[in-house]
Coordinates of C-alpha atoms in Angstrom, one line a residue:
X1 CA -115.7 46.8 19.3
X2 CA -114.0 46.0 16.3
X3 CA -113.9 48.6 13.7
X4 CA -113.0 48.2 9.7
X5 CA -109.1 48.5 10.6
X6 CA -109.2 45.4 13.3
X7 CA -111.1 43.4 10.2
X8 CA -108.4 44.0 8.1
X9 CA -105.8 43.1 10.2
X10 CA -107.2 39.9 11.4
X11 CA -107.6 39.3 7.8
X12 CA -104.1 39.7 7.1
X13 CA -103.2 37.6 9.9
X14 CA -105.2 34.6 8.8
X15 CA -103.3 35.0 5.2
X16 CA -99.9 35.2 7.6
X17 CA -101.1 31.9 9.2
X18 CA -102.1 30.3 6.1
X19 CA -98.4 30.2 4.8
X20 CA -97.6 27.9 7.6
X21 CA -100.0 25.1 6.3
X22 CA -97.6 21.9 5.8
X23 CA -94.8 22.8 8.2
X24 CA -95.8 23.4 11.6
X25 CA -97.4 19.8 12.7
X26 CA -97.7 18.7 15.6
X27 CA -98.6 22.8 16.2
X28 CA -101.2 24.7 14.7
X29 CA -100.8 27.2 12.2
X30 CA -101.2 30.8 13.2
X31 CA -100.6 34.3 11.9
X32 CA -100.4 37.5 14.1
X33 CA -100.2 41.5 13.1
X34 CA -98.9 44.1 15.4
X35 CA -100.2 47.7 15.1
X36 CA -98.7 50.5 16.9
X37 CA -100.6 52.4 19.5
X38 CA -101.7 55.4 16.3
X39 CA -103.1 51.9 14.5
X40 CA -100.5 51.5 11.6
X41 CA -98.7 48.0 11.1
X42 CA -95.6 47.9 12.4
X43 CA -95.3 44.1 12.2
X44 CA -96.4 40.7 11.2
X45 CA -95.4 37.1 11.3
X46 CA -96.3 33.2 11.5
X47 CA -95.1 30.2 13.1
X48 CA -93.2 28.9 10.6
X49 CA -91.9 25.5 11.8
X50 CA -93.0 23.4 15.1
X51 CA -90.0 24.1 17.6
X52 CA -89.8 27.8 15.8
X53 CA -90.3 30.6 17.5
X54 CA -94.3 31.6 17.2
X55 CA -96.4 34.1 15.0
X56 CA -96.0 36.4 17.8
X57 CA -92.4 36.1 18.5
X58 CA -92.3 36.7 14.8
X59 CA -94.5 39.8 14.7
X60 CA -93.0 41.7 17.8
X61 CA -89.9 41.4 16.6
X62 CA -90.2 43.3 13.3
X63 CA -92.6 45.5 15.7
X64 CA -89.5 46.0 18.0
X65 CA -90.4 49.0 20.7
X66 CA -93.3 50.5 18.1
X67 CA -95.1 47.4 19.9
X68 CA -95.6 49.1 23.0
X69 CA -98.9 50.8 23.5
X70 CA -100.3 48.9 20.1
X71 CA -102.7 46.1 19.3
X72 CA -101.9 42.2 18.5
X73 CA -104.1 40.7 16.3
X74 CA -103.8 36.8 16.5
X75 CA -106.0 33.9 14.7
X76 CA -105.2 31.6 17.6
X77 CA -105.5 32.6 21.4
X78 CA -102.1 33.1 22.6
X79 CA -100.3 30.1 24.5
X80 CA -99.6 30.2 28.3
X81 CA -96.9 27.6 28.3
X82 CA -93.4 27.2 27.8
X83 CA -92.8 23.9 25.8
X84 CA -90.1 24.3 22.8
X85 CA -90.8 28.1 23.1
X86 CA -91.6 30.7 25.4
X87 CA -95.5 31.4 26.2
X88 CA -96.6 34.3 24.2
X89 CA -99.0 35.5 26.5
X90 CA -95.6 36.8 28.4
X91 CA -94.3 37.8 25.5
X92 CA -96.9 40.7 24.6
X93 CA -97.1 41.9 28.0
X94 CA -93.1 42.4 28.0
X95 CA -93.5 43.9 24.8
X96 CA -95.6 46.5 26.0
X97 CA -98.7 45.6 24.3
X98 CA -102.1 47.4 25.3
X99 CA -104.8 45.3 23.4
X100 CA -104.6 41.6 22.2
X101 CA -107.6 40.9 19.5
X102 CA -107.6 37.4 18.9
X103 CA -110.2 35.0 16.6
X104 CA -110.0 31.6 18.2
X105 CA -110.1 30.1 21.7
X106 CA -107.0 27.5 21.8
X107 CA -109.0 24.7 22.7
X108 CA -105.4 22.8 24.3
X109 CA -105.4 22.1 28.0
X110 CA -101.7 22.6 28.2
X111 CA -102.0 26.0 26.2
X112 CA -104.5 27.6 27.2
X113 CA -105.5 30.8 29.7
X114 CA -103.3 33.3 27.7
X115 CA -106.5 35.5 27.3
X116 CA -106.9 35.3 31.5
X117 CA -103.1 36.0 31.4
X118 CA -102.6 39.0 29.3
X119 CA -106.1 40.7 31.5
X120 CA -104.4 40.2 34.5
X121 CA -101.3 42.1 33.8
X122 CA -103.9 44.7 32.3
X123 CA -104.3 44.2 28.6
X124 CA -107.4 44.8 27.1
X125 CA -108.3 41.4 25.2
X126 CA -111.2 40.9 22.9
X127 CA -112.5 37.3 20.9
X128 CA -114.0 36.1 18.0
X129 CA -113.2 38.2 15.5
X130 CA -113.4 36.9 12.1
X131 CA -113.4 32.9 13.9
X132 CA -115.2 31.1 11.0
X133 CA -112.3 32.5 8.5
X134 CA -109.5 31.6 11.5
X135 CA -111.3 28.5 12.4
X136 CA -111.1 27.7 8.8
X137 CA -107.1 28.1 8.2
X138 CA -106.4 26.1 11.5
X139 CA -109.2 23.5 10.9
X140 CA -106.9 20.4 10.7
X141 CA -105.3 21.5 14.2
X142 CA -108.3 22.0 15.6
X143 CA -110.1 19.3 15.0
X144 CA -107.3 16.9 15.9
X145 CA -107.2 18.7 19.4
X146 CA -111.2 18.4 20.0
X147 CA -111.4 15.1 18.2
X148 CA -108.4 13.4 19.5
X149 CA -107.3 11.8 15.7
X150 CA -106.2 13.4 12.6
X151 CA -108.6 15.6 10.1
X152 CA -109.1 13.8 7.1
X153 CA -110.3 15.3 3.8
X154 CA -110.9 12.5 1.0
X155 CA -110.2 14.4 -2.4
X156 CA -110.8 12.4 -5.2
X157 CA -111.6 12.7 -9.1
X158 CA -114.2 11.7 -11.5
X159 CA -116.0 12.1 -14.2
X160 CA -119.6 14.4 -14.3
X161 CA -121.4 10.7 -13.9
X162 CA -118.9 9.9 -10.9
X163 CA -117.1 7.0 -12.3
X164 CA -113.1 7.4 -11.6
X165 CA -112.3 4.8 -14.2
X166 CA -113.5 3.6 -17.3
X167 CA -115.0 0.0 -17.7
X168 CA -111.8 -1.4 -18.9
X169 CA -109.9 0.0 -16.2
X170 CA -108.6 3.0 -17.7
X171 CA -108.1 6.5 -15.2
X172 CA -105.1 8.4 -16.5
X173 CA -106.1 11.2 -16.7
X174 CA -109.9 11.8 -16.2
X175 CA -108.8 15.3 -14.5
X176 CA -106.9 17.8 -16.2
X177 CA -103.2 18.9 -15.5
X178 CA -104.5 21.8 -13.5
X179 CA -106.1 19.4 -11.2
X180 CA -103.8 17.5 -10.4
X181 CA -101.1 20.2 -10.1
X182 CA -103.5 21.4 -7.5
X183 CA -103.8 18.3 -5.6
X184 CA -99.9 18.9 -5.1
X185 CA -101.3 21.5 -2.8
X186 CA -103.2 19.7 -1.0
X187 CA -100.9 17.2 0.2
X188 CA -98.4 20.0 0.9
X189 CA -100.7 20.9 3.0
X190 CA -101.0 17.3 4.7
X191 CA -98.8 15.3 7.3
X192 CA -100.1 12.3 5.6
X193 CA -101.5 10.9 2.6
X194 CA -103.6 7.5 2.3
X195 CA -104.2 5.2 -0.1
X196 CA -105.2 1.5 -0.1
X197 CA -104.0 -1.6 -1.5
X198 CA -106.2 -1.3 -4.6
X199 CA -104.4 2.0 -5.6
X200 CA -101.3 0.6 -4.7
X201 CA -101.7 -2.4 -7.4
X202 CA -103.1 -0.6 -9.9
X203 CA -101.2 2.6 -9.9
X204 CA -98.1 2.2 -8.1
X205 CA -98.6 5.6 -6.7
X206 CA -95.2 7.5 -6.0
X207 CA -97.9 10.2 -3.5
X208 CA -94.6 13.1 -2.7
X209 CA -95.7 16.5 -3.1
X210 CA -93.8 17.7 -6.7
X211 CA -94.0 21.2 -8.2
X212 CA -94.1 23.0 -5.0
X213 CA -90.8 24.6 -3.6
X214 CA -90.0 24.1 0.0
X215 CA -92.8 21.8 0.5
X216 CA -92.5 19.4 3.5
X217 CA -93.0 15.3 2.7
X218 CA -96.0 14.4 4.2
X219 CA -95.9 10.4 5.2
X220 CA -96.7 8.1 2.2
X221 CA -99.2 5.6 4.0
X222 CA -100.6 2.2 2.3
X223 CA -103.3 0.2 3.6
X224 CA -102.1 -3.0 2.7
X225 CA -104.3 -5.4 5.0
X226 CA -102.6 -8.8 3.5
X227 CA -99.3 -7.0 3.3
X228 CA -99.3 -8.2 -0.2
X229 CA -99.9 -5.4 -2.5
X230 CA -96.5 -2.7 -2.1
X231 CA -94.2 -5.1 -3.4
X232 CA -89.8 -4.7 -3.2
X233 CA -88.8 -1.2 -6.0
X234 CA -92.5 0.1 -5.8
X235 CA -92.3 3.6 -6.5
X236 CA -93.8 4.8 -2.8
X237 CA -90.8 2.9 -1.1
X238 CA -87.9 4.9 -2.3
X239 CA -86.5 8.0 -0.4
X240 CA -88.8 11.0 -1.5
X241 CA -90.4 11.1 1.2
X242 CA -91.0 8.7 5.2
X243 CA -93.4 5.8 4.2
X244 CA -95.7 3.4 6.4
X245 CA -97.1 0.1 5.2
X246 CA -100.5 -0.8 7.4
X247 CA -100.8 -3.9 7.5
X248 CA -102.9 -6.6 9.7
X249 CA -101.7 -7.7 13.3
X250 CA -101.4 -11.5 11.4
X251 CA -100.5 -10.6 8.1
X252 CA -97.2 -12.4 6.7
X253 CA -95.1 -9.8 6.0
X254 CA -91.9 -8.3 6.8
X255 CA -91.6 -4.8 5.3
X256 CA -89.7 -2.8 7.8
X257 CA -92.1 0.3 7.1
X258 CA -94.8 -2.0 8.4
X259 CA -97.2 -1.2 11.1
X260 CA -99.6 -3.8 12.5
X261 CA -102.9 -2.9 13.3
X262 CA -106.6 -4.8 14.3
X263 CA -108.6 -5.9 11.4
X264 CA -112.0 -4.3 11.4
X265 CA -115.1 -6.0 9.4
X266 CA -113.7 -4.8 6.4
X267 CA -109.7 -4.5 5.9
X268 CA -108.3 -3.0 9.3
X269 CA -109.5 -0.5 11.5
X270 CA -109.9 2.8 10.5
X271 CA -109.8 4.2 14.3
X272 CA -107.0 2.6 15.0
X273 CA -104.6 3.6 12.0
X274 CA -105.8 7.3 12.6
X275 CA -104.4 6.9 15.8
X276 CA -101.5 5.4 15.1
X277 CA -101.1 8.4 13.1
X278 CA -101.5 10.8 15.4
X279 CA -99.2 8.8 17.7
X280 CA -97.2 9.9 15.0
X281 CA -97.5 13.6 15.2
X282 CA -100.0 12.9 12.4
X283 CA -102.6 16.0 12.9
X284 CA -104.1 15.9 8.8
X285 CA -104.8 12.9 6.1
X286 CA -105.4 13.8 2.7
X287 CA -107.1 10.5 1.6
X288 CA -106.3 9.4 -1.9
X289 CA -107.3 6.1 -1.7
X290 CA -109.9 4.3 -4.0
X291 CA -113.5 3.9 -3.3
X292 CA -113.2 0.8 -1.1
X293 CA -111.2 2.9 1.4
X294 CA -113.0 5.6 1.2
X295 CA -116.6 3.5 2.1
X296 CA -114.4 2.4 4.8
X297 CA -113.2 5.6 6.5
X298 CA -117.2 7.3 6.1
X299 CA -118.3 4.1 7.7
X300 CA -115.9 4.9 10.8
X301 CA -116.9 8.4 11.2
X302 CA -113.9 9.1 10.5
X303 CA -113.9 11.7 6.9
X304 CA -113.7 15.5 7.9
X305 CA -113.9 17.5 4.4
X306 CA -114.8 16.2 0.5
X307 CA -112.5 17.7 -2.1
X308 CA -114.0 16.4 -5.7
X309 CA -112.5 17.2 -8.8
X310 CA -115.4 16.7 -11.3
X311 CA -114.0 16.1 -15.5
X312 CA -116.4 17.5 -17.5
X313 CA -116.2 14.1 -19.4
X314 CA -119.1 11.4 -19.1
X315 CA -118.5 7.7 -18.9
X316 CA -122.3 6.0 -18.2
X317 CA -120.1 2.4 -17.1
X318 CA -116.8 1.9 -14.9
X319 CA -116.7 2.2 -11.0
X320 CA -117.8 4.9 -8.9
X321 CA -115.9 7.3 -6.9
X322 CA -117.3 5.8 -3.3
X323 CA -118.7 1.9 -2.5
X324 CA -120.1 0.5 0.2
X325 CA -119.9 3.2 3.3
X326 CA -122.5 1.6 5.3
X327 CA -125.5 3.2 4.0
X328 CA -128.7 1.0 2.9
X329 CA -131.2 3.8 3.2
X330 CA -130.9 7.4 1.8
X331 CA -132.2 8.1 5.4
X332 CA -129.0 7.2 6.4
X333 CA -127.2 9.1 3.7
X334 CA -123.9 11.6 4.2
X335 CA -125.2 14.6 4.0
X336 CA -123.0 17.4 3.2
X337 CA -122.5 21.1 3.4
X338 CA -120.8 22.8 0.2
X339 CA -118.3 25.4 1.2
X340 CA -116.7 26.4 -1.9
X341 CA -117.0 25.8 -5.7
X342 CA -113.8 27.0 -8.0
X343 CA -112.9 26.1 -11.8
X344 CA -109.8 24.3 -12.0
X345 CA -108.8 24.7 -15.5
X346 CA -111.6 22.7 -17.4
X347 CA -112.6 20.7 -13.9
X348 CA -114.7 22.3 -10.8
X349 CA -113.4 21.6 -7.6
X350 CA -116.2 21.2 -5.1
X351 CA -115.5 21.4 -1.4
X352 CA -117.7 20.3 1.4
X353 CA -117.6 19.3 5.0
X354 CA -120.1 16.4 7.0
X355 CA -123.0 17.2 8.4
X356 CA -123.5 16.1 11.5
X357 CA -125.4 12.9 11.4

């Protein structure tokens, strides 16, 4: 049974696996502490990079042979294949390890069984502690395993009234510098980032991650249905960072970053650019894009998390943060579960996830 010692270590691991958020796609992120057999830490670690050795690896070797006879704590279940790496269910029984505590099932086919691995060659394994918190960290991966298409959190920003712009168009800046240093963070944490053709025209976004040291690009992706709205010099074309141009199956266009895709009712299809993405090694979308896309993409099913950065600034005209998502009824309405509430400089960031409809 888990005592006040195996809490804090699993907590530490989670923080370990945290600091992989942004650079280990298509893998999950994942943190692991390695206590000796009198219970002190002897080491720690994280998979760092997809093809990199994992949190384990990491962990047992700054262990080295105070390892044997301890405990692993690990946020993911560990992995009983050899792909780009070894399987780290081996890797803690050659190490010498006597109990393996780990938070969350690995929900992969090709990975899983390490738990049924590491009992057979007589470790003593125990699950589930602190899940929500490890399920939490690792929610992107996760959900893109049991879901089979990228998580998506739309984060937008608006005024206390929820209009984004002013009636004359105006935007820049509703949210204050702290916000939007902070939404730097997000997409750091992202493989890609979305907007649609609307944003495109009327902001020329650049979307890189800037301010954030060692940051991995996440892919720049427009919805452009018509293939009319990133025009030759736009800001999101130039090197920064890997861009893709979505664009309609018949659309006249000949970007080279194009991808063609099935119109839907509305623009193009949601499901089908999400997995095109994850074709891609896509596995999390931070969705920028205006309130057109955004109706589109709850309309699909296809929205994950709400990040809303609320101004403490009122506008009573101008448009709102989210149209038409197929809702006519508040019957039908998104209902959602709020998970955390912070102060961004003047701003509150609110973050929720869908209920289940």
């Amino acid at each position: 049974m888990a005592d006040q010692a195996d809490i804090t270590a699993m907590r530490r691991a989670v923080a370990l696996a945290a600091r992989g958020l942004g650079a280990t796609s298509p893998n999950p992120v994942v943190g692991c502490v390695v206590h000796d057999a009198s219970g002190h830490q002897v080491g720690g670690g994280w998979h760092r990079r997809a093809g990199g050795p994992h949190a384990e690896v990491h962990a047992l070797r700054e262990a080295g042979v105070l390892a044997r006879g301890g405990t692993a704590y690990v946020t993911l279940e560990p992995c009983n294949h050899t792909g780009r790496t070894g399987p780290c269910a081996q890797a803690l029984i050659e190490a010498g390890i006597a109990r393996v505590v780990y938070a969350v099932g690995d929900p992969n086919p090709q990975a899983t069984g390490g738990a049924d691995t590491l009992r057979g060659a007589g470790v003593r394994v125990e699950q589930g502690l602190l899940a929500e918190e490890a399920e939490a960290v690792n929610v992107a991966w996760l959900t893109s395993v049991r879901r089979g298409r990228p998580f998506v959190r739309w984060k937008y920003a608006a005024t206390l009234d929820g209009r984004i712009a002013a009636a004359d168009g105006t935007s820049r800046w509703i949210s204050s510098a702290e916000s939007r240093a902070d939404v730097h963070r997000l997409r750091a944490e992202a493989d890609a980032v979305v907007v649609g053709s609307g944003t495109a025209r009327a902001d020329d976004p650049h979307l890189a991650v800037r301010g954030i040291e060692g940051a991995v690009q996440p892919l720049r992706v427009v919805v452009d249905t018509e293939g009319t709205a990133v025009k030759p010099g736009a800001r999101v074309l130039d090197d920064a960072a890997p861009t893709l141009i979505a664009v309609a199956e018949d659309a006249a266009t000949d970007l080279p970053e194009a991808v063609r895709l099935p119109r839907a009712e509305r623009g193009l299809s949601v499901p089908a650019l999400l997995d095109a993405l994850h074709r891609r090694g896509v596995r999390s979308v931070l969705l920028e894009g205006g309130p057109t896309l955004a109706g589109a993409f709850l309309a699909a099913g296809a929205v994950d998390q709400v990040v809303g950065y609320l101004a403490p600034v009122l506008l009573g005209t101008g448009p709102a943060a989210l149209q038409d998502a197929g809702i006519s009824t508040l019957a039908d309405a998104f209902r959602l579960d709020v998970t955390e509430t912070v102060r961004i400089g003047p701003d509150l960031r609110i973050t929720a996830i869908i209920k289940e409809r």
